[in-house]
Coordinates of C-alpha atoms in Angstrom, one line a residue:
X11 CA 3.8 -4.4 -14.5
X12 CA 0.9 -6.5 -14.1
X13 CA 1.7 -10.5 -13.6
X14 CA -0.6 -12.4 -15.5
X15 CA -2.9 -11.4 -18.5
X16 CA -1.8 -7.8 -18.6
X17 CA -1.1 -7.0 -22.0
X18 CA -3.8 -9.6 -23.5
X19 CA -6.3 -7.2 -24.1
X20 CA -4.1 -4.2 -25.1
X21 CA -2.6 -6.6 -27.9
X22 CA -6.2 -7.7 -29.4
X23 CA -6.8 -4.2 -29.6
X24 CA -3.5 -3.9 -31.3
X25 CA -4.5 -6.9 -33.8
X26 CA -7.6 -5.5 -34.9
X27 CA -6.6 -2.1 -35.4
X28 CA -5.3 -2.5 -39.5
X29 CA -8.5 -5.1 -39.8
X30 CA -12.3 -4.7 -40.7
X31 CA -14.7 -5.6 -38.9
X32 CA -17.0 -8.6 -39.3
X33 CA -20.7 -9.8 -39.5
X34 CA -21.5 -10.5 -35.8
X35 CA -23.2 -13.9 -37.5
X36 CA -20.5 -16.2 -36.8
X37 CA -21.1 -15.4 -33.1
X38 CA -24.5 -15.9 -33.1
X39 CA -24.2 -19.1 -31.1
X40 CA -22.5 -18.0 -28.4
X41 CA -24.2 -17.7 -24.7
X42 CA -23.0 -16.1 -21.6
X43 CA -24.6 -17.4 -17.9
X44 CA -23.1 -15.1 -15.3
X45 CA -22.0 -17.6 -12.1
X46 CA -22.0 -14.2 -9.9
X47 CA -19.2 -11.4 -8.9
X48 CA -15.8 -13.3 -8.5
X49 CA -17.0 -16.1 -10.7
X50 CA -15.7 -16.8 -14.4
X51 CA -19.4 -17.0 -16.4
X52 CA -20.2 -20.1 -18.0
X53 CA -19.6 -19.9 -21.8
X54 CA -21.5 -22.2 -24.5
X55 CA -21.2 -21.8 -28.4
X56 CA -21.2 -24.1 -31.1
X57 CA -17.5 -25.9 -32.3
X58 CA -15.7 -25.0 -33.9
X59 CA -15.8 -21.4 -33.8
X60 CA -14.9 -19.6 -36.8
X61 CA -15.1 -16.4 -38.5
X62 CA -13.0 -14.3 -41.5
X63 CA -12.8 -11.0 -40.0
X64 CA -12.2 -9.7 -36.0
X65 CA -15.9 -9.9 -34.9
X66 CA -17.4 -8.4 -31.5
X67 CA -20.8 -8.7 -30.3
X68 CA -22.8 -7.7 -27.4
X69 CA -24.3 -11.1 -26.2
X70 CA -26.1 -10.1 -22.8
X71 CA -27.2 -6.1 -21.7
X72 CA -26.1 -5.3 -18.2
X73 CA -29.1 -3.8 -16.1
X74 CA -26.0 -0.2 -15.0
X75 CA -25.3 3.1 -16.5
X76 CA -24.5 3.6 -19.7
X77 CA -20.9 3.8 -20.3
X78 CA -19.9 7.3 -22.1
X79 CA -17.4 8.5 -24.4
X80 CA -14.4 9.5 -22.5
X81 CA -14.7 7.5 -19.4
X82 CA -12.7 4.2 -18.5
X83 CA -14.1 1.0 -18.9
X84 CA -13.6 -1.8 -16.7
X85 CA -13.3 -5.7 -18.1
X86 CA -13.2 -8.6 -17.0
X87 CA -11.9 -11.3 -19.2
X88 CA -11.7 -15.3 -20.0
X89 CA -9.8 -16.7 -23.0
X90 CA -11.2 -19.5 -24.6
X91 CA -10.3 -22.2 -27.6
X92 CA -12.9 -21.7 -30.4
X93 CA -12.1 -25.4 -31.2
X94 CA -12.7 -26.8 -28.0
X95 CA -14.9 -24.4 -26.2
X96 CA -12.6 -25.2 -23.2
X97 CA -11.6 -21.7 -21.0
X98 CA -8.1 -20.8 -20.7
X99 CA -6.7 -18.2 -18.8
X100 CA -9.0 -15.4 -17.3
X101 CA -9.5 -12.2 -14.8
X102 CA -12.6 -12.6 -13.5
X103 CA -11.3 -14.2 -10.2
X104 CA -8.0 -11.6 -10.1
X105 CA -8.0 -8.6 -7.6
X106 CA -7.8 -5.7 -10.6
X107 CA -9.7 -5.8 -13.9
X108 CA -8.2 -5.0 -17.3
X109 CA -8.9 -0.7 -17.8
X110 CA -9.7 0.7 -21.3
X111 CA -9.6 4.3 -21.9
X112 CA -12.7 4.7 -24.2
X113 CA -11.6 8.0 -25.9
X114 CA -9.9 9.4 -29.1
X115 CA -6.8 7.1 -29.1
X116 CA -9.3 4.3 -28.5
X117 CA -11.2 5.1 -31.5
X118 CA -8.3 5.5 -34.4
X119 CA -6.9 2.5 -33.2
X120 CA -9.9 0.5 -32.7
X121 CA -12.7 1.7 -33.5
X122 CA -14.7 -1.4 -33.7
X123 CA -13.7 -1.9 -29.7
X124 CA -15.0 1.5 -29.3
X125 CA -18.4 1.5 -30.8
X126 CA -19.2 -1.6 -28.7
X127 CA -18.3 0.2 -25.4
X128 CA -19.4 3.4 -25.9
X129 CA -23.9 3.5 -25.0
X130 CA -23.4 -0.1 -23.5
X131 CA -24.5 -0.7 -19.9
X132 CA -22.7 -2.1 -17.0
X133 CA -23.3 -5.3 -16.6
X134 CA -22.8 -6.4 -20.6
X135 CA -21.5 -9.3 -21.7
X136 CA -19.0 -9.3 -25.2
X137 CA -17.6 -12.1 -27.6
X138 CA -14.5 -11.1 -29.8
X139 CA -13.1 -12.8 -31.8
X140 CA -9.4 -12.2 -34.1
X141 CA -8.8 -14.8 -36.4
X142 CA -4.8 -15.6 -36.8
X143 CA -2.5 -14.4 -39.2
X144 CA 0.2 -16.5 -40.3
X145 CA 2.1 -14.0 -41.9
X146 CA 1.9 -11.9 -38.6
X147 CA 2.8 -14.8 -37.0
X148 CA -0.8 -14.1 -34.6
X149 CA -2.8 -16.9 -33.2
X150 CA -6.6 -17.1 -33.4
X151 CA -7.7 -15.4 -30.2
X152 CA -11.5 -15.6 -28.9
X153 CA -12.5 -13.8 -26.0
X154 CA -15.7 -13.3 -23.3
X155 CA -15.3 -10.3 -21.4
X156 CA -17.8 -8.4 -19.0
X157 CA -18.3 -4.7 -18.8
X158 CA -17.9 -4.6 -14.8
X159 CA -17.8 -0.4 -14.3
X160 CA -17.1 2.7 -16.0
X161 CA -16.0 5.8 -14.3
X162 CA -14.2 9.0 -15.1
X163 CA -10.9 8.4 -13.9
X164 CA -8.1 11.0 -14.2
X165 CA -5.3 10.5 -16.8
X166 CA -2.8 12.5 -14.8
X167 CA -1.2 13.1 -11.4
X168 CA -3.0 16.6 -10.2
X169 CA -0.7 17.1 -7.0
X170 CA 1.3 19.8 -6.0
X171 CA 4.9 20.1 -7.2
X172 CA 7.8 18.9 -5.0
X173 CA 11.4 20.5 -5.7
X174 CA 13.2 17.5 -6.9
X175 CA 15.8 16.0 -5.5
X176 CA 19.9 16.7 -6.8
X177 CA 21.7 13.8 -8.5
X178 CA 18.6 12.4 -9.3
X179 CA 17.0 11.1 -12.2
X180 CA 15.4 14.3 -14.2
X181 CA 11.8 14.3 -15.4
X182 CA 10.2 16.4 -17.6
X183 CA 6.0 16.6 -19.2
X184 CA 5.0 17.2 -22.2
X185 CA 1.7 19.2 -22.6
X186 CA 0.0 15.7 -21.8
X187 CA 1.7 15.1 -18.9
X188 CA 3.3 11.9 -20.5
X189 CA 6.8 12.0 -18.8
X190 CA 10.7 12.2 -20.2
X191 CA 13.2 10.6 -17.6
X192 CA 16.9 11.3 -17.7
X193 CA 19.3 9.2 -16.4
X194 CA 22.2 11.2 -14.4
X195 CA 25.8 10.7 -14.7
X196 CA 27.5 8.0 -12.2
X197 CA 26.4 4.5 -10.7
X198 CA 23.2 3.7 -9.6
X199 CA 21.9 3.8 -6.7
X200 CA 22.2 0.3 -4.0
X201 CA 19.1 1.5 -2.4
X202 CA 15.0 1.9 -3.8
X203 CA 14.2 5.4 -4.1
X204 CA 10.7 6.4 -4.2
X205 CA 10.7 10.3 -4.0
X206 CA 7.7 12.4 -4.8
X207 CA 7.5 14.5 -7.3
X208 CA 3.5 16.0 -7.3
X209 CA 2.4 15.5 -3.7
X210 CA -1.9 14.7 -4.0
X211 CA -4.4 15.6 -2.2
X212 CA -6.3 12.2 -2.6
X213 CA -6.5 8.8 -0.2
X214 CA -3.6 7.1 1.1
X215 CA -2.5 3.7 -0.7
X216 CA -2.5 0.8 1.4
X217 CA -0.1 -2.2 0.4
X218 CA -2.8 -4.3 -0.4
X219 CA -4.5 -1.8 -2.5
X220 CA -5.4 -2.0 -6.1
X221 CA -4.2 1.4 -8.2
X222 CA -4.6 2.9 -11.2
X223 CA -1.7 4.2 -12.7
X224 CA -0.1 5.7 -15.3
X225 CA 3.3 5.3 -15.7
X226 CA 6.5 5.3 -17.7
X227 CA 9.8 2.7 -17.2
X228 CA 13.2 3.4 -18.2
X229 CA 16.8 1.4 -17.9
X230 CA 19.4 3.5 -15.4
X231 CA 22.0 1.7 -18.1
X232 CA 21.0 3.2 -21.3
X233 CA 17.9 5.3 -20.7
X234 CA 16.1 3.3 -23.0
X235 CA 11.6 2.8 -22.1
X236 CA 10.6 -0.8 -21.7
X237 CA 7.4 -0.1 -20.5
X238 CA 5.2 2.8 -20.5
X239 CA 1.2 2.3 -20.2
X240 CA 2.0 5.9 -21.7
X241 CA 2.5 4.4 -24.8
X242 CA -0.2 1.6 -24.6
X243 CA -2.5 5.2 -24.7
X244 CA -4.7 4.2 -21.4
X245 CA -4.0 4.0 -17.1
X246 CA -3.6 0.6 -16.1
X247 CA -4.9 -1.1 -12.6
X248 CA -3.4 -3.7 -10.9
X249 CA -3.2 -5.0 -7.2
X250 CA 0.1 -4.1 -4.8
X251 CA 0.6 -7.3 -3.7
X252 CA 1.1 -8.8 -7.6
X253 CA 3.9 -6.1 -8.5
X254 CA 7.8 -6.2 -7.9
X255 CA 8.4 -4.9 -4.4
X256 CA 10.1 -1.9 -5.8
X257 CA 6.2 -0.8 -6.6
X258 CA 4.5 -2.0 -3.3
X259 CA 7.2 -0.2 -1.1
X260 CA 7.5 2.6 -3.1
X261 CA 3.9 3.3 -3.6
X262 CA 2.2 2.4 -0.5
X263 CA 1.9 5.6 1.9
X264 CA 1.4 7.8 -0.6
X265 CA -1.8 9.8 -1.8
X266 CA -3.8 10.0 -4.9
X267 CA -3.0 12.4 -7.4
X268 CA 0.9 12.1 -6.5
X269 CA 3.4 11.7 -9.2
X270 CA 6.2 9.7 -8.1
X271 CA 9.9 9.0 -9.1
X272 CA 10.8 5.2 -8.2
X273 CA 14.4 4.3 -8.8
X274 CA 14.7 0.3 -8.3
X275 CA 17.9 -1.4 -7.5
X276 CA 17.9 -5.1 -9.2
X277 CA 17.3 -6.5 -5.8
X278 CA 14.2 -4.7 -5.8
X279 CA 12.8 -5.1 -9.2
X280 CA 13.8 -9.0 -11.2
X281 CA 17.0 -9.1 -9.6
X282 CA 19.5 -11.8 -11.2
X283 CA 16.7 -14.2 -13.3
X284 CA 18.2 -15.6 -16.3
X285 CA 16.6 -14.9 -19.0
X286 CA 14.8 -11.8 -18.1
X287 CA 15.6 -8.8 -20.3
X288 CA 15.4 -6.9 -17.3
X289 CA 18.1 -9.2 -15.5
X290 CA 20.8 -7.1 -13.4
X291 CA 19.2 -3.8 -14.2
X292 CA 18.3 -0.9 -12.4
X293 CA 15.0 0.8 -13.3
X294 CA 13.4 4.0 -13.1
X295 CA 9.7 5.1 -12.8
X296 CA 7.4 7.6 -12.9
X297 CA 4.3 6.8 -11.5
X298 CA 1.0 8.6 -11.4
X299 CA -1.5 7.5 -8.9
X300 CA -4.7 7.8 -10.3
X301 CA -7.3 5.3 -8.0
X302 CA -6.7 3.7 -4.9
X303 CA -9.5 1.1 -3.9

């Protein structure tokens, strides 16, 4: 649900997951200056930037704690043109970093992502690199990111169950706690719902908070996921205030380690935009808060 940059680094990861990895030699040139917290670093390599195989290198070590298998790394990011050396989008200055769960899933599907993380301290500074694919139809994408903090944040809501709710949408966990959502018979509801379904014993979210979540979206008109961070294999952080209100109404007030059901009218989610897929419809959530900070 994140607004800008969400799904860049989940889709590198993606890229590089059938690919070898490459000699770190072709980013032997490049040098990250930190500017301070807040700041995007300043980047120098030598143009253009090339290399034949996804390559990632640890240019800088950060002065924190090692980062260990199992916990969830923190990035931040800037995207920049290997021809150029001119910077692009970035997260550095956003209010929530890009999360990576450093684990098993992490491993088979990118294992070269996970070596790097895994023993580095926070505070490190990376290059990758992913050369294009025309018949993928991929761009060349070259990215500096910064290993800002690594924790051990729960993958699951832990609260106490609450009876749900008749007429409803159902939900059901697999042994994961990954949820199922079915849609009721009848029309949807006019009004947001945002009914608890695990009631945690953690702080209250403010509605200018930044969370970590898991979660799982569904259409009310087919029952069919268009979103799950579920599915992308890792929680997902993102400031209140850069969400569809749906989200910041429906999540603000409650508590850490909840699980919640959000059902959100049109009005409250992309409403009547042409050319959204998610034009007109009503969706339905399951949210687990995981963070609040």
């Amino acid at each position: 649900m994140r607004k800008v940059l969400a799904l860049l680094l989940p889709a590198l990861l993606m890229l590089t997951a059938c690919s070898g990895s490459g000699s770190s030699e072709p980013l032997s040139s490049v040098k990250v200056s930190s500017n301070g917290d807040g700041a995007v670093p300043t980047v120098e390599f030598d143009t253009p930037l090339t290399a034949e195989e996804p390559t990632l290198v640890r240019v800088n070590d950060g002065d924190g704690e090692e980062l260990a298998e199992g916990q969830t790394a923190s990035v931040r990011l800037v995207v920049l043109d290997p021809e150029s050396g001119e910077a692009g989008q970035e997260t550095y200055t956003a209010e929530a970093a890009e999360d990576i769960a450093v684990d098993d899933s992490l491993k088979q599907g990118n294992e070269q992502m996970y070596d790097a993380l895994v023993g580095a301290p926070v505070g490190s500074d990376f290059a990758y690199y992913v050369p294009g694919n025309e018949q993928a139809g991929t761009a060349t994408q070259f990215i500096v990111f910064t290993l800002t903090d690594a924790r051990d944040v729960p993958t699951r809501a832990w609260g106490s169950d609450v009876d749900p709710v008749e007429g409803q949408p159902t939900v059901t966990l697999d042994d994961d706690g990954k949820p199922s959502i079915t849609i009721p018979e009848g029309d949807a509801p006019t009004e947001l719902i945002a009914q608890e379904l695990k009631k945690g014993d953690g702080p209250v979210v403010e509605a200018d908070d930044t969370v970590t979540v898991q979660y799982h979206g569904v259409k009310w008109s087919d029952g069919s996921v268009f979103d799950s961070s579920w599915e992308r294999g890792a929680p997902t952080s993102f400031g209140l205030n850069q969400v569809i209100s749906a989200w910041t109404d429906g999540l603000a007030g409650k508590t850490v380690g909840s699980q919640i059901l959000i059902v959100a009218p049109p009005a409250t989610a992309y409403g009547a935009n042409e050319g959204n897929e998610l034009q007109n419809e009503t969706l339905v959530f399951v949210v687990d808060i995981l963070e609040t900070k």
